[in-house]
Short mmCIF file of C-alpha atoms in Angstrom, two decimals:
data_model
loop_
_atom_site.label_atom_id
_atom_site.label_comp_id
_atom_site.label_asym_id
_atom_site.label_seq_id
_atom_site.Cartn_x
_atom_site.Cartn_y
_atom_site.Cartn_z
CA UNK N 1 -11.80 26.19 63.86
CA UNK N 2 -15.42 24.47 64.09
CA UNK N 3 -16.64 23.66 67.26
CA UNK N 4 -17.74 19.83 67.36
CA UNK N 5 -20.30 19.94 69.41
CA UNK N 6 -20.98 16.08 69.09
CA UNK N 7 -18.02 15.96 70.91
CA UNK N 8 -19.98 16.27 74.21
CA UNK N 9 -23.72 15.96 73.35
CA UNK N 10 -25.82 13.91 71.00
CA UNK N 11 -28.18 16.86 69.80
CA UNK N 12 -29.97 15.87 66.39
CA UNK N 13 -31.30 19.66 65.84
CA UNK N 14 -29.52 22.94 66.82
CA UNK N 15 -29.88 26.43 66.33
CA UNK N 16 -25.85 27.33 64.97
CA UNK N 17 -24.58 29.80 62.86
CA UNK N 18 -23.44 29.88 59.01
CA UNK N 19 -20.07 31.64 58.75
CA UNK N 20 -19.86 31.39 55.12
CA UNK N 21 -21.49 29.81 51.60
CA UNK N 22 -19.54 29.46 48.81
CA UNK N 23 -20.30 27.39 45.38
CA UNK N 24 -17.98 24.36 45.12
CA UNK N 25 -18.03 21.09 42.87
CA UNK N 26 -21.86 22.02 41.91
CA UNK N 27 -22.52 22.43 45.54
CA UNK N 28 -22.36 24.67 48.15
CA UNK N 29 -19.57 24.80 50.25
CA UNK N 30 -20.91 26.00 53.87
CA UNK N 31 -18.86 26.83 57.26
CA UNK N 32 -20.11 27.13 60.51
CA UNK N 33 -19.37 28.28 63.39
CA UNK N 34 -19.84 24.91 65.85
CA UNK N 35 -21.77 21.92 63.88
CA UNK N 36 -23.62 18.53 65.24
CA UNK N 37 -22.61 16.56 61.89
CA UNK N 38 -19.63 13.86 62.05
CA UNK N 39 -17.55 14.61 59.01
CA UNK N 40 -16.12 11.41 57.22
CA UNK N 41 -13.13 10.05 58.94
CA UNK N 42 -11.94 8.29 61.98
CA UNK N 43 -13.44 5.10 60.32
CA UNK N 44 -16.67 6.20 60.33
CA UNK N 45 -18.81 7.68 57.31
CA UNK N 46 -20.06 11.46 57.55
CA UNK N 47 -23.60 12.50 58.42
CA UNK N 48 -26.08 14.05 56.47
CA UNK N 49 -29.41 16.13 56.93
CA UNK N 50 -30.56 19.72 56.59
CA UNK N 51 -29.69 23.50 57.26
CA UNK N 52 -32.80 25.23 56.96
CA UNK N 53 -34.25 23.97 53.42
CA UNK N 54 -31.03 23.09 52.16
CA UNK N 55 -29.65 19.06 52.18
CA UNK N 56 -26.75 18.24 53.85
CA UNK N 57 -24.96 15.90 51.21
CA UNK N 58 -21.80 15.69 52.57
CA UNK N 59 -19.34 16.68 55.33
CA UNK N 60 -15.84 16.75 55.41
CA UNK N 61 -13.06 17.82 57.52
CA UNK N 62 -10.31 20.17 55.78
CA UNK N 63 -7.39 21.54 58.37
CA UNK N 64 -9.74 23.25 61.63
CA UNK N 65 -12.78 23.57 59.39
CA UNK N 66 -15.87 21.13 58.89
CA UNK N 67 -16.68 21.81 55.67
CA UNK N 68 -21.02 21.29 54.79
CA UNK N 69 -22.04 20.55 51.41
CA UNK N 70 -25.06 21.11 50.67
CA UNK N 71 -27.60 21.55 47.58
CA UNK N 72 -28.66 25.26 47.86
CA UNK N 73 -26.79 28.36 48.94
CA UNK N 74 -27.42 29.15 52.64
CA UNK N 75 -27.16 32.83 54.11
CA UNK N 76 -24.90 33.88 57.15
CA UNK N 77 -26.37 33.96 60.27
CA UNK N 78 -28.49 31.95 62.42
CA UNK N 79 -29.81 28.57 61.01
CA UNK N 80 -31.51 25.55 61.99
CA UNK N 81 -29.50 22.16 61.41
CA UNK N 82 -30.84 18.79 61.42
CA UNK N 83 -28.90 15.77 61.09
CA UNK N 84 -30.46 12.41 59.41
CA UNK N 85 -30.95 10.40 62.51
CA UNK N 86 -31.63 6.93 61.33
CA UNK N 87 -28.43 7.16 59.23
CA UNK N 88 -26.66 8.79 62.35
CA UNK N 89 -28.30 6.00 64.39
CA UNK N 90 -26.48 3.14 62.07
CA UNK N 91 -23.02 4.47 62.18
CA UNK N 92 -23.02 5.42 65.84
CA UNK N 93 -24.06 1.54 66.61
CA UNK N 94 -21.41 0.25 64.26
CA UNK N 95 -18.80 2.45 65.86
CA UNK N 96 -19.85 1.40 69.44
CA UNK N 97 -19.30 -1.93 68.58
CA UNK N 98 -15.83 -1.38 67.06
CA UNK N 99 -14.79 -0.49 69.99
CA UNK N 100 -15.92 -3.15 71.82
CA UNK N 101 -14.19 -5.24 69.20
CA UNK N 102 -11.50 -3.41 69.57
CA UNK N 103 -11.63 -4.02 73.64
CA UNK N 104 -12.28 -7.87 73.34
CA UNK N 105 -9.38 -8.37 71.30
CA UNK N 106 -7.30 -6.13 73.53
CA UNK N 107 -8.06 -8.74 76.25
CA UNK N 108 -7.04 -11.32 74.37
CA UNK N 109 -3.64 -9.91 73.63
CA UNK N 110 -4.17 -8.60 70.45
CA UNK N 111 -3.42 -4.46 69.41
CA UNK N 112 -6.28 -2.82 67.61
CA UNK N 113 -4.50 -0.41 64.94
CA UNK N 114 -7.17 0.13 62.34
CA UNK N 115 -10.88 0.33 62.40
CA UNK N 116 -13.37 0.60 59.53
CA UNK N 117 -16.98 1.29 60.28
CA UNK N 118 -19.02 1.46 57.47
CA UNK N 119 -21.87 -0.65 56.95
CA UNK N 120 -21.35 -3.95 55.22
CA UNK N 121 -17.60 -3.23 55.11
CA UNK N 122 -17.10 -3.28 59.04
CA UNK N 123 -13.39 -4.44 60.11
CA UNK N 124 -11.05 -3.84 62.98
CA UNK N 125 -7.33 -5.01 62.34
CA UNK N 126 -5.35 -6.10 65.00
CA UNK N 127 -1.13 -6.76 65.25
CA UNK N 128 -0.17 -9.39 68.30
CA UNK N 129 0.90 -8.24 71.46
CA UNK N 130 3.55 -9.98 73.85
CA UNK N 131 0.64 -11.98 75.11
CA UNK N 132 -1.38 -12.44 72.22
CA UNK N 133 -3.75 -15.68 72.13
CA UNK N 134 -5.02 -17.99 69.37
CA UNK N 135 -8.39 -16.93 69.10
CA UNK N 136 -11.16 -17.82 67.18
CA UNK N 137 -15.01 -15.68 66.32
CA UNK N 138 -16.27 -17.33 69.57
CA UNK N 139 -13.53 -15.78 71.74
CA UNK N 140 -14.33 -12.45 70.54
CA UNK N 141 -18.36 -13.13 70.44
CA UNK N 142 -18.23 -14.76 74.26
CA UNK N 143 -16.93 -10.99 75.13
CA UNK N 144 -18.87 -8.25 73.44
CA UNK N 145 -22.06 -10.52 74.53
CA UNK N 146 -21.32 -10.34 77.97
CA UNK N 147 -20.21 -6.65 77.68
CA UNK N 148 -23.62 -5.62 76.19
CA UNK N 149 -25.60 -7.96 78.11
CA UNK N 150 -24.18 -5.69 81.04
CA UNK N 151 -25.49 -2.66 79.02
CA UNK N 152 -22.06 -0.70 80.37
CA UNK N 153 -22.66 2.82 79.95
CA UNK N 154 -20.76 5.43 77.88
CA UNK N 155 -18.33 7.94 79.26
CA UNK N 156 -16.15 10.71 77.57
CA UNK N 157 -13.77 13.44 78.81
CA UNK N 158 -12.10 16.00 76.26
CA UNK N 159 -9.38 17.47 77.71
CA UNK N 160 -6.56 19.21 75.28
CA UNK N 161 -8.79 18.80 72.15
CA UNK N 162 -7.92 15.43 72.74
CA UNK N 163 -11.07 12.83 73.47
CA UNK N 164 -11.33 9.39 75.12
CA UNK N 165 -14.89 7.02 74.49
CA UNK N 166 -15.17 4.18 77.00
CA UNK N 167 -18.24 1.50 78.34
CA UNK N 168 -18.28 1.10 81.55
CA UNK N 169 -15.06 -0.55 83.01
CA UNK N 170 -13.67 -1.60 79.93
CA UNK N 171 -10.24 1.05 78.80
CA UNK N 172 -10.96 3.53 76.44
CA UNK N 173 -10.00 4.87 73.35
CA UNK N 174 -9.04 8.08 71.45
CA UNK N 175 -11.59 8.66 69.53
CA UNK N 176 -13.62 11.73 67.63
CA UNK N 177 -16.89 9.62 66.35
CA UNK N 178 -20.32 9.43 67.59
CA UNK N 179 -21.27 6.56 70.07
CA UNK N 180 -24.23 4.85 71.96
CA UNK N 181 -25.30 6.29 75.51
CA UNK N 182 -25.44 2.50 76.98
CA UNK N 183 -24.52 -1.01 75.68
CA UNK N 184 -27.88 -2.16 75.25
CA UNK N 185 -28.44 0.48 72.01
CA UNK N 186 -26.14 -1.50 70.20
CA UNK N 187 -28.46 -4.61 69.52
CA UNK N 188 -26.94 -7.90 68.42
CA UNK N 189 -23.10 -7.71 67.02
CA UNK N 190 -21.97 -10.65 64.57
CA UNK N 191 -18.56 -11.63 64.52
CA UNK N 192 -18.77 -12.28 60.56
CA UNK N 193 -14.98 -13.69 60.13
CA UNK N 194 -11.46 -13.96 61.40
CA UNK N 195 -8.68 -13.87 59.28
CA UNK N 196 -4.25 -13.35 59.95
CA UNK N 197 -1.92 -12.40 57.20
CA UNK N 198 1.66 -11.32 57.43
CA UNK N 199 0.76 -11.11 61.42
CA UNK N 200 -2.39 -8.69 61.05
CA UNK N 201 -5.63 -9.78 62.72
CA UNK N 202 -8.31 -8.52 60.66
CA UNK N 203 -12.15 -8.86 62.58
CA UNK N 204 -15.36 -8.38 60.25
CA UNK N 205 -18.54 -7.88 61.55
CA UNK N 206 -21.93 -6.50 61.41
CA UNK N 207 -24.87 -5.65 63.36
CA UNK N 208 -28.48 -6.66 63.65
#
């Protein structure tokens, strides 16, 4: 099983160790023993960077093990990683604001079930809940301006290899992806577009 060690810090370079290397799809298939890089899922897209000299192209998660392509062969032992940090930057900012999406329509009486985070495809989907509103982009952009205007900070606990993201007060969520530290980081969030089918809620949106 990889350690995650984004679960509980927001390192950008570590000193880890390379289990194994093996050639895959034209690449090279390493495992390590703990990793800092988010592999795709969860919504949100994987992280790249660098062990040692080699580029991180692409990470994926397969059973317990984060699997880290990269473009030459790597040799067990100790190794120095570094993950891309602008592109790490981007998807832990469109995350964050999922979330808060996913909180303002919460308080509005809609369920979040589904969350896409990828840039220029952002979405949460939403079913209604017993109380559930009639809402409109200016319900939902009243909310996550107030939240980040109060720059709420993050918090996480891990417990059972189970974690929980929140912002300040607001309730949090199971979640495995990377986030902001504070509100603030997150800039200005668009609500793009609203739109209900067959009783789904779907929420675009992008950030600035």
């Amino acid at each position: 099983m990889t350690e995650r060690l984004f679960f509980t810090h927001d390192h950008l370079t570590a000193e880890l160790e390379v289990l194994s290397c093996t050639p895959q799809e034209g690449l090279f298939a390493v495992t390590l023993q703990s990793t800092i890089f988010h592999p795709q899922g969860g919504g949100q897209p994987f992280d790249t960077g660098w062990l040692g000299d080699s580029q991180v192209v692409r990470v994926t998660q397969e059973a317990e093990r984060v699997l880290h392509y990269v473009d030459q062969p790597v040799e067990p032992g100790p190794i120095t990683a570094r993950v891309d940090a602008q592109r790490r930057a981007l998807f832990t900012r469109l995350h964050s604001a999922g979330h808060l999406i996913g909180n303002a329509g919460e308080s509005l009486g809609w369920m979040p079930v589904k969350a896409h985070h990828w840039p220029g495809e952002c979405k949460i989907t939403f079913v209604r809940g017993e109380a559930a509103q009639d809402v409109d982009a200016q319900a939902f952009q009243t909310r996550i301006d107030q939240w980040i205007a109060a720059d709420y900070p993050r918090h996480m606990t891990l417990q059972d290899n189970t974690r929980e993201v929140g912002f300040g007060e607001l309730p949090a969520y199971a979640c495995g992806g990377t986030h902001v530290q504070a509100l603030s980081e997150l800039g200005k969030v668009t609500i793009l577009t609203l739109s209900e089918k067959k009783g789904a809620l779907s929420v675009r949106y992008s950030i600035d």
